[in-house]
GROMACS .gro file of C-alpha atoms in nm:
model
  373
    1ARG     CA    1  12.680   8.715  10.920
    2ASP     CA    2  13.056   8.763  10.886
    3MET     CA    3  13.011   9.140  10.858
    4VAL     CA    4  12.788   9.144  11.167
    5GLU     CA    5  13.055   8.964  11.370
    6ARG     CA    6  13.328   9.196  11.244
    7VAL     CA    7  13.125   9.499  11.351
    8ARG     CA    8  13.042   9.354  11.692
    9ASN     CA    9  13.404   9.265  11.768
   10HIS     CA   10  13.580   9.567  11.614
   11PRO     CA   11  13.772   9.766  11.879
   12SER     CA   12  13.695  10.101  11.712
   13ILE     CA   13  13.319  10.047  11.678
   14GLU     CA   14  13.079  10.104  11.965
   15LEU     CA   15  12.750   9.936  11.880
   16PHE     CA   16  12.420  10.019  12.051
   17THR     CA   17  12.121   9.794  11.981
   18GLU     CA   18  11.762   9.863  12.087
   19ALA     CA   19  11.856  10.231  12.104
   20THR     CA   20  11.629  10.532  12.056
   21LEU     CA   21  11.730  10.889  11.975
   22VAL     CA   22  11.618  11.130  12.246
   23ASP     CA   23  11.784  11.463  12.170
   24HIS     CA   24  12.027  11.615  11.922
   25ALA     CA   25  12.218  11.942  11.909
   26GLY     CA   26  12.532  12.101  11.768
   27SER     CA   27  12.685  12.153  11.426
   28LYS     CA   28  12.914  11.963  11.192
   29GLY     CA   29  13.220  11.846  11.383
   30THR     CA   30  13.064  11.909  11.726
   31TYR     CA   31  12.736  11.717  11.747
   32THR     CA   32  12.591  11.589  12.073
   33THR     CA   33  12.320  11.323  12.061
   34GLY     CA   34  12.135  11.162  12.349
   35ILE     CA   35  12.010  10.804  12.321
   36GLU     CA   36  11.820  10.559  12.538
   37VAL     CA   37  11.961  10.207  12.522
   38GLY     CA   38  11.807   9.870  12.599
   39PRO     CA   39  11.491   9.771  12.783
   40GLN     CA   40  11.600   9.977  13.084
   41LYS     CA   41  11.625  10.288  12.859
   42GLU     CA   42  11.962  10.386  12.998
   43TYR     CA   43  12.050  10.739  12.884
   44ARG     CA   44  12.380  10.792  12.701
   45SER     CA   45  12.520  11.117  12.562
   46LEU     CA   46  12.737  11.080  12.251
   47GLU     CA   47  12.974  11.341  12.109
   48HIS     CA   48  13.045  11.300  11.739
   49GLY     CA   49  13.146  11.490  11.430
   50ILE     CA   50  12.904  11.364  11.165
   51VAL     CA   51  12.580  11.170  11.122
   52ILE     CA   52  12.498  10.907  10.859
   53LEU     CA   53  12.132  10.811  10.838
   54ALA     CA   54  12.081  10.458  10.708
   55THR     CA   55  11.740  10.379  10.853
   56GLY     CA   56  11.654  10.146  10.564
   57GLY     CA   57  11.332  10.037  10.405
   58GLU     CA   58  11.095   9.742  10.416
   59GLU     CA   59  10.847   9.550  10.208
   60TRP     CA   60  10.491   9.680  10.208
   61GLN     CA   61  10.238   9.425  10.327
   62PRO     CA   62   9.962   9.420  10.064
   63ASP     CA   63   9.595   9.438  10.154
   64GLU     CA   64   9.476   9.300   9.823
   65TYR     CA   65   9.485   8.979   9.617
   66LEU     CA   66   9.384   8.771   9.925
   67HIS     CA   67   9.715   8.844  10.097
   68GLY     CA   68   9.679   8.765  10.465
   69GLU     CA   69   9.364   8.563  10.393
   70ASN     CA   70   9.500   8.266  10.200
   71PRO     CA   71   9.833   8.095  10.288
   72ARG     CA   72   9.901   8.035   9.919
   73VAL     CA   73   9.936   8.412   9.866
   74ILE     CA   74  10.272   8.551   9.986
   75THR     CA   75  10.516   8.828   9.899
   76GLN     CA   76  10.847   8.789   9.717
   77GLN     CA   77  11.047   8.838  10.036
   78ALA     CA   78  10.841   8.579  10.222
   79PHE     CA   79  10.880   8.340   9.927
   80GLU     CA   80  11.261   8.375   9.935
   81GLU     CA   81  11.273   8.321  10.310
   82LYS     CA   82  11.056   8.009  10.290
   83LEU     CA   83  11.259   7.882   9.993
   84VAL     CA   84  11.589   7.917  10.180
   85ALA     CA   85  11.443   7.767  10.498
   86GLY     CA   86  11.311   7.468  10.304
   87GLU     CA   87  10.949   7.544  10.390
   88ILE     CA   88  10.863   7.555  10.019
   89ASP     CA   89  10.973   7.277   9.784
   90PRO     CA   90  10.967   7.395   9.419
   91LYS     CA   91  10.947   7.032   9.308
   92LYS     CA   92  10.594   7.022   9.449
   93LEU     CA   93  10.484   7.337   9.265
   94ASN     CA   94  10.303   7.293   8.936
   95ASP     CA   95  10.167   7.643   8.875
   96VAL     CA   96  10.321   7.965   9.012
   97VAL     CA   97  10.184   8.311   8.936
   98MET     CA   98  10.360   8.636   9.021
   99ILE     CA   99  10.195   8.980   9.013
  100GLN     CA  100  10.418   9.287   8.976
  101CYS     CA  101  10.376   9.648   9.093
  102VAL     CA  102  10.164   9.556   9.395
  103GLY     CA  103  10.130   9.874   9.598
  104SER     CA  104  10.359  10.086   9.381
  105ARG     CA  105  10.315  10.300   9.071
  106ASN     CA  106   9.971  10.403   9.193
  107GLU     CA  107   9.821  10.718   9.341
  108GLU     CA  108   9.938  10.636   9.693
  109ARG     CA  109  10.293  10.541   9.588
  110PRO     CA  110  10.362  10.678   9.240
  111TYR     CA  111  10.726  10.564   9.236
  112CYS     CA  112  10.874  10.243   9.093
  113SER     CA  113  11.029  10.015   9.357
  114ARG     CA  114  11.304   9.922   9.106
  115ILE     CA  115  11.404   9.583   9.251
  116CYS     CA  116  11.071   9.401   9.208
  117CYS     CA  117  11.112   9.290   8.846
  118SER     CA  118  11.467   9.164   8.888
  119ILE     CA  119  11.378   8.973   9.205
  120ALA     CA  120  11.073   8.818   9.038
  121VAL     CA  121  11.289   8.704   8.743
  122LYS     CA  122  11.554   8.570   8.982
  123ASN     CA  123  11.299   8.367   9.181
  124ALA     CA  124  11.133   8.243   8.864
  125LEU     CA  125  11.469   8.117   8.737
  126LYS     CA  126  11.528   7.945   9.071
  127ILE     CA  127  11.197   7.761   9.041
  128LYS     CA  128  11.279   7.657   8.686
  129GLU     CA  129  11.625   7.543   8.791
  130ILE     CA  130  11.484   7.306   9.055
  131ASN     CA  131  11.164   7.211   8.873
  132PRO     CA  132  11.186   7.270   8.494
  133ASP     CA  133  10.834   7.137   8.444
  134ALA     CA  134  10.675   7.400   8.669
  135SER     CA  135  10.462   7.667   8.501
  136VAL     CA  136  10.565   8.019   8.603
  137ASN     CA  137  10.359   8.313   8.481
  138ILE     CA  138  10.456   8.672   8.565
  139LEU     CA  139  10.183   8.936   8.530
  140TYR     CA  140  10.354   9.271   8.480
  141ARG     CA  141  10.289   9.631   8.382
  142ASP     CA  142  10.640   9.707   8.254
  143VAL     CA  143  10.944   9.481   8.291
  144ARG     CA  144  11.224   9.696   8.434
  145THR     CA  145  11.522   9.465   8.459
  146TYR     CA  146  11.754   9.749   8.359
  147GLY     CA  147  12.124   9.731   8.275
  148MET     CA  148  12.305   9.398   8.302
  149LEU     CA  149  11.996   9.240   8.460
  150GLU     CA  150  11.831   9.237   8.119
  151GLN     CA  151  12.016   8.916   8.034
  152TYR     CA  152  11.831   8.736   8.315
  153TYR     CA  153  11.499   8.847   8.168
  154THR     CA  154  11.607   8.697   7.834
  155LYS     CA  155  11.720   8.379   8.010
  156ALA     CA  156  11.383   8.353   8.189
  157ARG     CA  157  11.202   8.374   7.854
  158GLN     CA  158  11.428   8.102   7.717
  159GLN     CA  159  11.359   7.882   8.020
  160GLY     CA  160  10.986   7.903   7.954
  161VAL     CA  161  10.875   8.168   8.204
  162LEU     CA  162  10.562   8.336   8.066
  163PHE     CA  163  10.521   8.714   8.083
  164THR     CA  164  10.171   8.856   8.051
  165ARG     CA  165  10.113   9.228   8.056
  166TYR     CA  166   9.817   9.382   8.239
  167ASP     CA  167   9.670   9.729   8.242
  168PRO     CA  168   9.636   9.916   8.577
  169ASP     CA  169   9.275   9.992   8.487
  170SER     CA  170   9.212   9.618   8.450
  171LYS     CA  171   9.409   9.462   8.734
  172PRO     CA  172   9.420   9.084   8.782
  173GLU     CA  173   9.137   8.934   8.983
  174VAL     CA  174   9.222   8.676   9.250
  175VAL     CA  175   8.961   8.444   9.398
  176GLU     CA  176   8.965   8.128   9.608
  177GLU     CA  177   8.792   7.829   9.455
  178ASN     CA  178   8.767   7.493   9.630
  179GLY     CA  179   9.076   7.557   9.838
  180THR     CA  180   9.287   7.673   9.542
  181VAL     CA  181   9.372   8.018   9.412
  182SER     CA  182   9.282   8.128   9.062
  183VAL     CA  183   9.395   8.446   8.888
  184THR     CA  184   9.202   8.603   8.603
  185ALA     CA  185   9.383   8.857   8.386
  186LEU     CA  186   9.318   9.022   8.051
  187ASP     CA  187   9.577   8.911   7.795
  188PRO     CA  188   9.626   9.212   7.563
  189THR     CA  189   9.768   8.989   7.289
  190ILE     CA  190   9.444   8.802   7.232
  191GLN     CA  191   9.216   9.059   7.400
  192ARG     CA  192   9.055   8.792   7.614
  193LYS     CA  193   9.058   8.713   7.983
  194VAL     CA  194   9.279   8.422   8.083
  195LYS     CA  195   9.222   8.219   8.398
  196LEU     CA  196   9.533   8.085   8.570
  197LYS     CA  197   9.538   7.827   8.848
  198ALA     CA  198   9.802   7.897   9.111
  199ASP     CA  199   9.953   7.659   9.362
  200LEU     CA  200  10.137   7.967   9.483
  201LEU     CA  201  10.066   8.336   9.418
  202VAL     CA  202  10.368   8.560   9.477
  203LEU     CA  203  10.318   8.937   9.506
  204SER     CA  204  10.599   9.178   9.423
  205ALA     CA  205  10.516   9.441   9.684
  206ALA     CA  206  10.639   9.799   9.704
  207VAL     CA  207  10.950   9.911   9.887
  208ILE     CA  208  10.863  10.168  10.155
  209PRO     CA  209  11.085  10.357  10.402
  210ARG     CA  210  11.090  10.244  10.763
  211ASP     CA  211  10.922  10.476  11.012
  212ASN     CA  212  11.159  10.774  11.017
  213ASP     CA  213  10.936  11.058  11.139
  214HIS     CA  214  11.103  11.085  11.480
  215VAL     CA  215  11.458  11.078  11.342
  216ALA     CA  216  11.384  11.321  11.059
  217ASN     CA  217  11.213  11.571  11.288
  218LEU     CA  218  11.484  11.547  11.553
  219LEU     CA  219  11.769  11.601  11.306
  220LYS     CA  220  11.563  11.845  11.094
  221VAL     CA  221  11.637  11.671  10.764
  222SER     CA  222  11.429  11.695  10.448
  223ARG     CA  223  11.215  11.418  10.304
  224THR     CA  224  11.017  11.360   9.987
  225LEU     CA  225  10.638  11.331   9.976
  226ASP     CA  226  10.688  10.953  10.003
  227ASN     CA  227  10.894  10.995  10.325
  228PHE     CA  228  11.224  10.897  10.166
  229TYR     CA  229  11.522  11.117  10.256
  230LEU     CA  230  11.583  11.410  10.019
  231GLU     CA  231  11.942  11.483   9.916
  232ALA     CA  232  12.082  11.836   9.896
  233HIS     CA  233  12.144  11.805   9.520
  234MET     CA  234  12.083  11.504   9.298
  235LYS     CA  235  12.413  11.540   9.108
  236LEU     CA  236  12.641  11.770   9.307
  237ARG     CA  237  12.563  11.642   9.661
  238PRO     CA  238  12.389  11.305   9.615
  239VAL     CA  239  12.458  11.168   9.967
  240ASP     CA  240  12.441  11.498  10.160
  241PHE     CA  241  12.149  11.652  10.339
  242ALA     CA  242  12.103  12.028  10.330
  243ASN     CA  243  12.224  12.017  10.694
  244ASP     CA  244  12.604  12.023  10.702
  245GLY     CA  245  12.763  11.711  10.845
  246VAL     CA  246  12.460  11.485  10.795
  247PHE     CA  247  12.466  11.218  10.523
  248MET     CA  248  12.247  10.931  10.399
  249ALA     CA  249  12.278  10.582  10.256
  250GLY     CA  250  12.059  10.289  10.161
  251LEU     CA  251  11.687  10.233  10.119
  252GLY     CA  252  11.605  10.526  10.346
  253HIS     CA  253  11.696  10.743  10.047
  254GLY     CA  254  11.487  10.544   9.800
  255PRO     CA  255  11.440  10.199   9.644
  256LYS     CA  256  11.765  10.056   9.510
  257PRO     CA  257  11.945   9.720   9.472
  258ILE     CA  258  12.203   9.613   9.728
  259HIS     CA  259  12.509   9.705   9.518
  260GLU     CA  260  12.383  10.064   9.490
  261SER     CA  261  12.328  10.079   9.866
  262ILE     CA  262  12.687   9.964   9.920
  263SER     CA  263  12.821  10.223   9.674
  264GLN     CA  264  12.616  10.495   9.839
  265ALA     CA  265  12.743  10.390  10.182
  266ALA     CA  266  13.102  10.416  10.056
  267ALA     CA  267  13.025  10.762   9.916
  268ALA     CA  268  12.874  10.873  10.249
  269VAL     CA  269  13.186  10.754  10.432
  270SER     CA  270  13.408  10.946  10.188
  271ARG     CA  271  13.206  11.264  10.243
  272ALA     CA  272  13.216  11.212  10.620
  273CYS     CA  273  13.594  11.179  10.612
  274THR     CA  274  13.624  11.530  10.467
  275ILE     CA  275  13.496  11.655  10.804
  276ILE     CA  276  13.626  11.417  11.070
  277SER     CA  277  13.976  11.411  10.920
  278LYS     CA  278  14.029  11.780  11.006
  279ASP     CA  279  14.150  11.927  11.335
  280ARG     CA  280  13.984  12.263  11.269
  281MET     CA  281  13.696  12.378  11.051
  282GLN     CA  282  13.606  12.718  10.915
  283VAL     CA  283  13.249  12.843  10.933
  284GLY     CA  284  13.074  13.055  10.672
  285GLY     CA  285  13.138  13.430  10.673
  286VAL     CA  286  12.775  13.529  10.613
  287VAL     CA  287  12.647  13.483  10.969
  288ALA     CA  288  12.445  13.697  11.207
  289LYS     CA  289  12.616  13.876  11.496
  290VAL     CA  290  12.454  14.029  11.805
  291GLU     CA  291  12.564  14.355  11.971
  292PRO     CA  292  12.504  14.274  12.341
  293ASP     CA  293  12.465  14.641  12.444
  294LYS     CA  294  12.166  14.688  12.214
  295CYS     CA  295  11.990  14.356  12.294
  296ALA     CA  296  11.670  14.395  12.495
  297VAL     CA  297  11.615  14.017  12.536
  298CYS     CA  298  11.278  14.040  12.361
  299LEU     CA  299  11.311  13.683  12.225
  300ILE     CA  300  11.191  13.789  11.878
  301CYS     CA  301  11.506  13.651  11.715
  302VAL     CA  302  11.461  13.321  11.898
  303ARG     CA  303  11.111  13.284  11.757
  304ALA     CA  304  11.202  13.411  11.408
  305CYS     CA  305  11.495  13.177  11.339
  306PRO     CA  306  11.385  12.870  11.137
  307TYR     CA  307  11.698  12.684  11.253
  308ASN     CA  308  11.655  12.745  11.629
  309VAL     CA  309  12.004  12.899  11.656
  310PRO     CA  310  11.967  13.209  11.879
  311PHE     CA  311  11.956  13.155  12.255
  312ILE     CA  312  11.971  13.379  12.561
  313HIS     CA  313  12.317  13.388  12.716
  314GLU     CA  314  12.358  13.368  13.091
  315ASP     CA  315  12.483  13.729  13.089
  316GLY     CA  316  12.144  13.848  12.964
  317TYR     CA  317  12.163  13.894  12.589
  318SER     CA  318  12.090  13.697  12.275
  319GLN     CA  319  12.373  13.492  12.130
  320ILE     CA  320  12.409  13.326  11.789
  321ASP     CA  321  12.650  13.039  11.728
  322PRO     CA  322  12.829  13.118  11.397
  323SER     CA  323  12.880  12.748  11.327
  324LEU     CA  324  12.501  12.693  11.329
  325CYS     CA  325  12.386  13.015  11.161
  326GLN     CA  326  12.272  12.966  10.800
  327GLY     CA  327  12.284  13.337  10.713
  328CYS     CA  328  11.915  13.365  10.620
  329GLY     CA  329  11.881  13.711  10.781
  330ASN     CA  330  11.540  13.652  10.942
  331CYS     CA  331  11.660  13.761  11.286
  332VAL     CA  332  11.821  14.073  11.137
  333ALA     CA  333  11.497  14.178  10.972
  334GLU     CA  334  11.286  14.106  11.281
  335CYS     CA  335  11.505  14.265  11.551
  336PRO     CA  336  11.324  14.588  11.656
  337ASN     CA  337  11.635  14.742  11.815
  338LYS     CA  338  11.874  14.663  11.526
  339ALA     CA  339  12.092  14.471  11.768
  340ILE     CA  340  12.170  14.203  11.504
  341GLU     CA  341  12.364  14.249  11.183
  342LEU     CA  342  12.442  14.003  10.905
  343GLN     CA  343  12.813  14.012  10.838
  344HIS     CA  344  12.902  14.135  10.486
  345TYR     CA  345  12.546  14.270  10.459
  346THR     CA  346  12.547  14.535  10.732
  347ASP     CA  347  12.327  14.846  10.713
  348HIS     CA  348  12.635  15.061  10.657
  349GLN     CA  349  12.751  14.848  10.364
  350ILE     CA  350  12.406  14.840  10.201
  351LEU     CA  351  12.358  15.217  10.238
  352GLU     CA  352  12.705  15.293  10.098
  353LYS     CA  353  12.646  15.067   9.801
  354SER     CA  354  12.304  15.223   9.735
  355ARG     CA  355  12.452  15.574   9.750
  356ALA     CA  356  12.733  15.479   9.513
  357LEU     CA  357  12.487  15.329   9.263
  358THR     CA  358  12.267  15.640   9.285
  359LEU     CA  359  12.562  15.874   9.222
  360GLN     CA  360  12.680  15.660   8.933
  361ALA     CA  361  12.332  15.664   8.775
  362ALA     CA  362  12.325  16.044   8.806
  363GLY     CA  363  12.660  16.074   8.631
  364LEU     CA  364  12.834  16.207   8.939
  365GLY     CA  365  13.077  15.919   8.979
  366THR     CA  366  13.092  15.699   9.284
  367GLU     CA  367  13.265  15.942   9.519
  368PRO     CA  368  13.049  16.205   9.698
  369THR     CA  369  13.122  16.572   9.614
  370THR     CA  370  13.136  16.863   9.860
  371GLU     CA  371  12.776  16.954   9.776
  372ASP     CA  372  12.664  16.591   9.825
  373SER     CA  373  12.825  16.562  10.161
   0.00000   0.00000   0.00000
């Protein structure tokens, strides 16, 4: 809450709530983005140097284990909220069952949501702290309380929290009997099914990205098959998109605990400062250039460019912004009138290099003789 107030009252921060992206154009250092703000959808045009996407994630709402059908079946996030609000009193709970990997590590979402095990252990310890006599049983596939969180798993075992492994091919069965919830799971230790009564069934549901289709398509950023943002390079550019001047942070990139989101946000800010701290920026040398006299305004380059860079100038010829050009050469190859050349890869340079290599292979050196010329 303190951070929210600091952001709202900071003189250098302009905050727009209930805003929707409408359009986006430009390149690193000179972006222009249009937004619609508020219920009235007032249009605002913003000029900025960089973009940081932190669209976040959310908890998947399960459609199994009687979730949404029985009030005794809730998710871990809902359990925490009710616990803090005082809607659930652990002193009145005798039997609590938690099921891990609900909606993740399956065919639809093959990834691990990373925070589920640690949160389940944390909430189990909280129940034991308030009500030591309560029975807490966690049904898991693999306990992944990695790093320093492993000590909490050990502490939970010492406090009497029971951990029972289950196989994904033999998932726990949840039924409602006489107003109560019972969970049946195969205990691999004794190779028999065990029936657990549950005053409360808590589901550790998957972390999924918030709806980011519109933003990703508008800014032309890459995503994984699971709709999380895809970084330019996992090790060399972990918070960068392939698009220059666009960065990411938080759950929009993938499931992670809060301290990793904060570290990633700090890294994104550091990368952003390398751009907005400069008065001038150099663009890449390998860019396409149009010769206006040769351009027939056929629009082939406009259609061929995967980055939508070429446009028709008001003077009647195609123009390519060097700050946006990625140097792919598609427009050069497609132009029927050879009105576009890729700098440092011009036809003259390629032909001269080919001739020099041919002469060298023939043992004639690299300089043309009188007979050659």
